[in-house]
XYZ file of C-alpha atoms in Angstrom:
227
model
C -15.203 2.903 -0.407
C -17.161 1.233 -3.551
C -18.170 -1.503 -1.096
C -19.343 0.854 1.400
C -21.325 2.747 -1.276
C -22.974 -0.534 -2.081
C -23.989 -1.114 1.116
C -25.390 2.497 1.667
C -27.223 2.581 -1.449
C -28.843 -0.894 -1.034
C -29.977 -0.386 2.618
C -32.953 1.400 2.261
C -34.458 -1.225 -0.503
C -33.363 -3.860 1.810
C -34.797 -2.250 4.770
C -38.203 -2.357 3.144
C -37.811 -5.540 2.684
C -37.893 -6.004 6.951
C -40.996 -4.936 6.914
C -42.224 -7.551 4.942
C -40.524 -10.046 7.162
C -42.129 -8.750 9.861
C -45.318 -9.309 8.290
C -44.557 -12.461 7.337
C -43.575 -13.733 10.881
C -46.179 -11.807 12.610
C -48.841 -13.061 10.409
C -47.096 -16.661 10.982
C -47.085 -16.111 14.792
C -50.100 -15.147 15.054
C -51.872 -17.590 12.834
C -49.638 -20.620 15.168
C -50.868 -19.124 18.141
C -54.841 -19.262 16.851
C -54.454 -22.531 16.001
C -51.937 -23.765 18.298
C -54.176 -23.085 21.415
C -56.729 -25.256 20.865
C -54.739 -28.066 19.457
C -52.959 -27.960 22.805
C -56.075 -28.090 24.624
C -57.567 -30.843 22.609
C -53.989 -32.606 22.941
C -54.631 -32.527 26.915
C -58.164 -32.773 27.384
C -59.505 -33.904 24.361
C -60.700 -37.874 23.278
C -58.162 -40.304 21.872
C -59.396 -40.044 18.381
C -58.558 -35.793 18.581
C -55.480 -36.539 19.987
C -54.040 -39.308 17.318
C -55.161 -36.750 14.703
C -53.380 -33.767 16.428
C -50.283 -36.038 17.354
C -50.080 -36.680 13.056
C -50.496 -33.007 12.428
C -47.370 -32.209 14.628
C -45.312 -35.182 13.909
C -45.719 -34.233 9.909
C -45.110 -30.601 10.365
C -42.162 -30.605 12.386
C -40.994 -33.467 10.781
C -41.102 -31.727 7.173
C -38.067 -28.789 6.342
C -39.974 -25.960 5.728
C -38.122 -25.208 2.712
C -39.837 -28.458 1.671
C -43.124 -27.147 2.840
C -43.209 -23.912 0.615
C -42.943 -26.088 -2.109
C -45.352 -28.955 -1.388
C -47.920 -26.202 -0.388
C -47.401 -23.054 -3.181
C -46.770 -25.012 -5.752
C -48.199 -28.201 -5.319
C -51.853 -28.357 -2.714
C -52.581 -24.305 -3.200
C -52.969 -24.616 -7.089
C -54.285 -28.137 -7.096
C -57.132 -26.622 -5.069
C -57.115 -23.052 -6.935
C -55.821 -21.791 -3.918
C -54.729 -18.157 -5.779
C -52.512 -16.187 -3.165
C -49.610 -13.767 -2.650
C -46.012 -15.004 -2.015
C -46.764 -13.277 1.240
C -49.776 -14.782 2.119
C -49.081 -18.099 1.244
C -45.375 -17.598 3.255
C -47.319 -16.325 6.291
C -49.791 -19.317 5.693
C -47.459 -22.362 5.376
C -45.166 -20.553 8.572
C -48.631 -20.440 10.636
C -49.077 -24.260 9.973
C -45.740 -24.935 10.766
C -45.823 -22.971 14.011
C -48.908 -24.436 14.928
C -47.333 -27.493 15.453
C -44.375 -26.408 17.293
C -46.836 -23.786 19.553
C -48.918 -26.862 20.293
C -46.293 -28.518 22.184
C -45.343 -24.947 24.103
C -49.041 -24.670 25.332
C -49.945 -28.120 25.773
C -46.306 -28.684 27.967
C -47.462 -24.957 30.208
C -51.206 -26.271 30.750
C -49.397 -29.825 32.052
C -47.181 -27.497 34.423
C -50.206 -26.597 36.417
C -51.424 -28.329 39.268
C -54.188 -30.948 38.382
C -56.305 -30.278 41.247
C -57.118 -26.957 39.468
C -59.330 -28.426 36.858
C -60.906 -30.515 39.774
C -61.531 -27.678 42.228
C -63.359 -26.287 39.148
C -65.807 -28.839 38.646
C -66.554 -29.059 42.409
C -67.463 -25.592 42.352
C -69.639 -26.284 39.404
C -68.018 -25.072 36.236
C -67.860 -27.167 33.223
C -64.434 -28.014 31.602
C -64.764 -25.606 28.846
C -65.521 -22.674 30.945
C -62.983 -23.901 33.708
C -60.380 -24.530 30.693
C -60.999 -20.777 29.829
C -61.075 -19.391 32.833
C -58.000 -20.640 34.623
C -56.481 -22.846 32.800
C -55.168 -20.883 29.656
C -54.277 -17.139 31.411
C -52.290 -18.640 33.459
C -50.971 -21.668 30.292
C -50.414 -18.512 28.142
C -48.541 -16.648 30.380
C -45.940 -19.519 31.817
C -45.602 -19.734 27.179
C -44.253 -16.355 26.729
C -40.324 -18.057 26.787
C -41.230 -20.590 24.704
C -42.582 -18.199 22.484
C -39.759 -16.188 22.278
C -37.792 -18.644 21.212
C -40.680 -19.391 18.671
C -40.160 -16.165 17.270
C -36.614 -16.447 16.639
C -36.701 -19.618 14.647
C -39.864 -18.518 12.592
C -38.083 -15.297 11.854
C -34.742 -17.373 10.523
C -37.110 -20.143 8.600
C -39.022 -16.230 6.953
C -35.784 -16.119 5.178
C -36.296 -19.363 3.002
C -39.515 -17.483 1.751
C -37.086 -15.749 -0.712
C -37.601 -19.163 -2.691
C -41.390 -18.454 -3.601
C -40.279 -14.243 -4.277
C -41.595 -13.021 -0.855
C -39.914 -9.556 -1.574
C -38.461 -9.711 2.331
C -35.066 -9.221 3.583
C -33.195 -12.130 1.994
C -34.716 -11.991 -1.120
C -33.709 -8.009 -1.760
C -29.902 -8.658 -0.573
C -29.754 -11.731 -3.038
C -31.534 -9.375 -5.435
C -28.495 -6.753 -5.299
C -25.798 -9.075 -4.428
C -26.557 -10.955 -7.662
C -26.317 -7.554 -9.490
C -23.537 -5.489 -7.561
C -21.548 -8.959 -6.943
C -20.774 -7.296 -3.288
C -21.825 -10.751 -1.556
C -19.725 -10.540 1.547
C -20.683 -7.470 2.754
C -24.370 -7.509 1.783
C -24.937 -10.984 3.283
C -23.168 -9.550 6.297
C -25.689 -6.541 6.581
C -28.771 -8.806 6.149
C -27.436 -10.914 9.092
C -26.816 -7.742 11.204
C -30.629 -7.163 10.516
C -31.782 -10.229 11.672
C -30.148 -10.007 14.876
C -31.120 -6.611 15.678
C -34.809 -7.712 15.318
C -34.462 -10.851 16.975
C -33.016 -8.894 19.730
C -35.489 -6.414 19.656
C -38.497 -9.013 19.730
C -36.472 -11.139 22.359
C -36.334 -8.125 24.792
C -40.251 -7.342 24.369
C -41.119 -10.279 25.078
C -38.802 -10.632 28.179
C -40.663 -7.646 29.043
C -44.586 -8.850 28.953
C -42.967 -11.889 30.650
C -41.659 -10.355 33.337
C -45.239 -8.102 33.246
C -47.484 -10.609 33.118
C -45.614 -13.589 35.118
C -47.505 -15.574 37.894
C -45.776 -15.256 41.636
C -44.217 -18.532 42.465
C -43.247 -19.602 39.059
C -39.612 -18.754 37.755
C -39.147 -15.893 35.154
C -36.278 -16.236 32.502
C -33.184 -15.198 33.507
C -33.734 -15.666 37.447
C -35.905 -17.387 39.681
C -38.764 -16.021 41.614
C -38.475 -15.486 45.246
């Protein structure tokens, strides 16, 4: 029953503390997906010198632990520079260049899915690359992404919980925070976990859902193909 009360009491402080992963991986998401599109498209289309540099970019950040990462960047680049930011901030920062480089690859392998003769049919009806690249290219390359994505989402909401590290107040860092106090490790640990699932889950299934929404006819959808 002590165990239990432990558990009860700490819930709602570590609760908070899933919002501020969600922040963190949203703002992480979202900042990979800004930059992530056009590094794709420069990765495709681009000239050679644009894609070497875009090839480094990826081979260094998934090549790096992101636990490494936090580091080099919060406490070494960010204050060499005067770079003054939050432990959030900087989390949702490093994650966003990290998923950059991984989104890269999701885009750029979608926009190599589609047909060639699209871009040419383009130009023959006298669009430019950039407007043909916009146009048709990337709705239809950010659409056939959404599974990749979702997995993208999972693995940047299990790296969030190495933000503990630099005292990003989310879920892993409150559970250590009372486990290290209440000495209830098992069962703490094993509520954190359950958390973590259930929004993985959650985010999983919503984004099943704008795939399914927003999938092109004659491509397969996860979980089955298309007729």
């Amino acid at each position: 029953m002590e165990t239990l009360s432990v558990v009860l009491n700490a819930l709602p402080y570590i609760l908070r503390g899933s919002l501020v992963t969600l922040l963190t991986v949203g703002g992480a998401l979202s900042l990979g997906l800004a930059a992530g599109v056009p590094l794709a498209v420069f990765q495709v289309y681009g000239p050679a010198w644009a894609r070497a540099l875009i090839a480094a970019y990826v081979w260094f950040f998934r090549g790096v632990p992101v636990l490494l990462l936090l580091f080099l960047f919060y406490f070494g680049l960010f204050e060499a520079i005067g770079l003054n930011l939050s432990t959030i901030a900087a989390s949702c920062l490093v994650l966003g260049m990290a998923s950059a480089a991984y989104q890269s690859q999701i885009f750029r392998g979608a926009i190599q899915t589609l047909p060639a003769g699209q871009l040419k049919a383009a130009r023959a009806l006298g669009m430019s690359d950039g407007t043909a690249i916009l146009s048709i290219i990337l709705p239809q390359a950010l659409r056939l992404s959404i599974p990749g994505w979702s997995n993208e989402f999972s693995i940047l909401l299990k790296d969030s919980a190495m933000c503990f590290v630099l005292g990003t107040p989310e879920i892993m860092a409150r559970t250590h925070f009372v486990a290290s106090r209440t000495y209830e490790h098992l069962p703490l640990y094993i509520t954190a976990g359950f958390l973590y699932f259930v929004i993985t889950l959650i985010g999983v299934r919503l984004l099943r859902v704008l795939e399914r929404k927003v999938h092109i006819p004659g491509y397969a959808v996860s979980g089955g193909m298309e007729a």
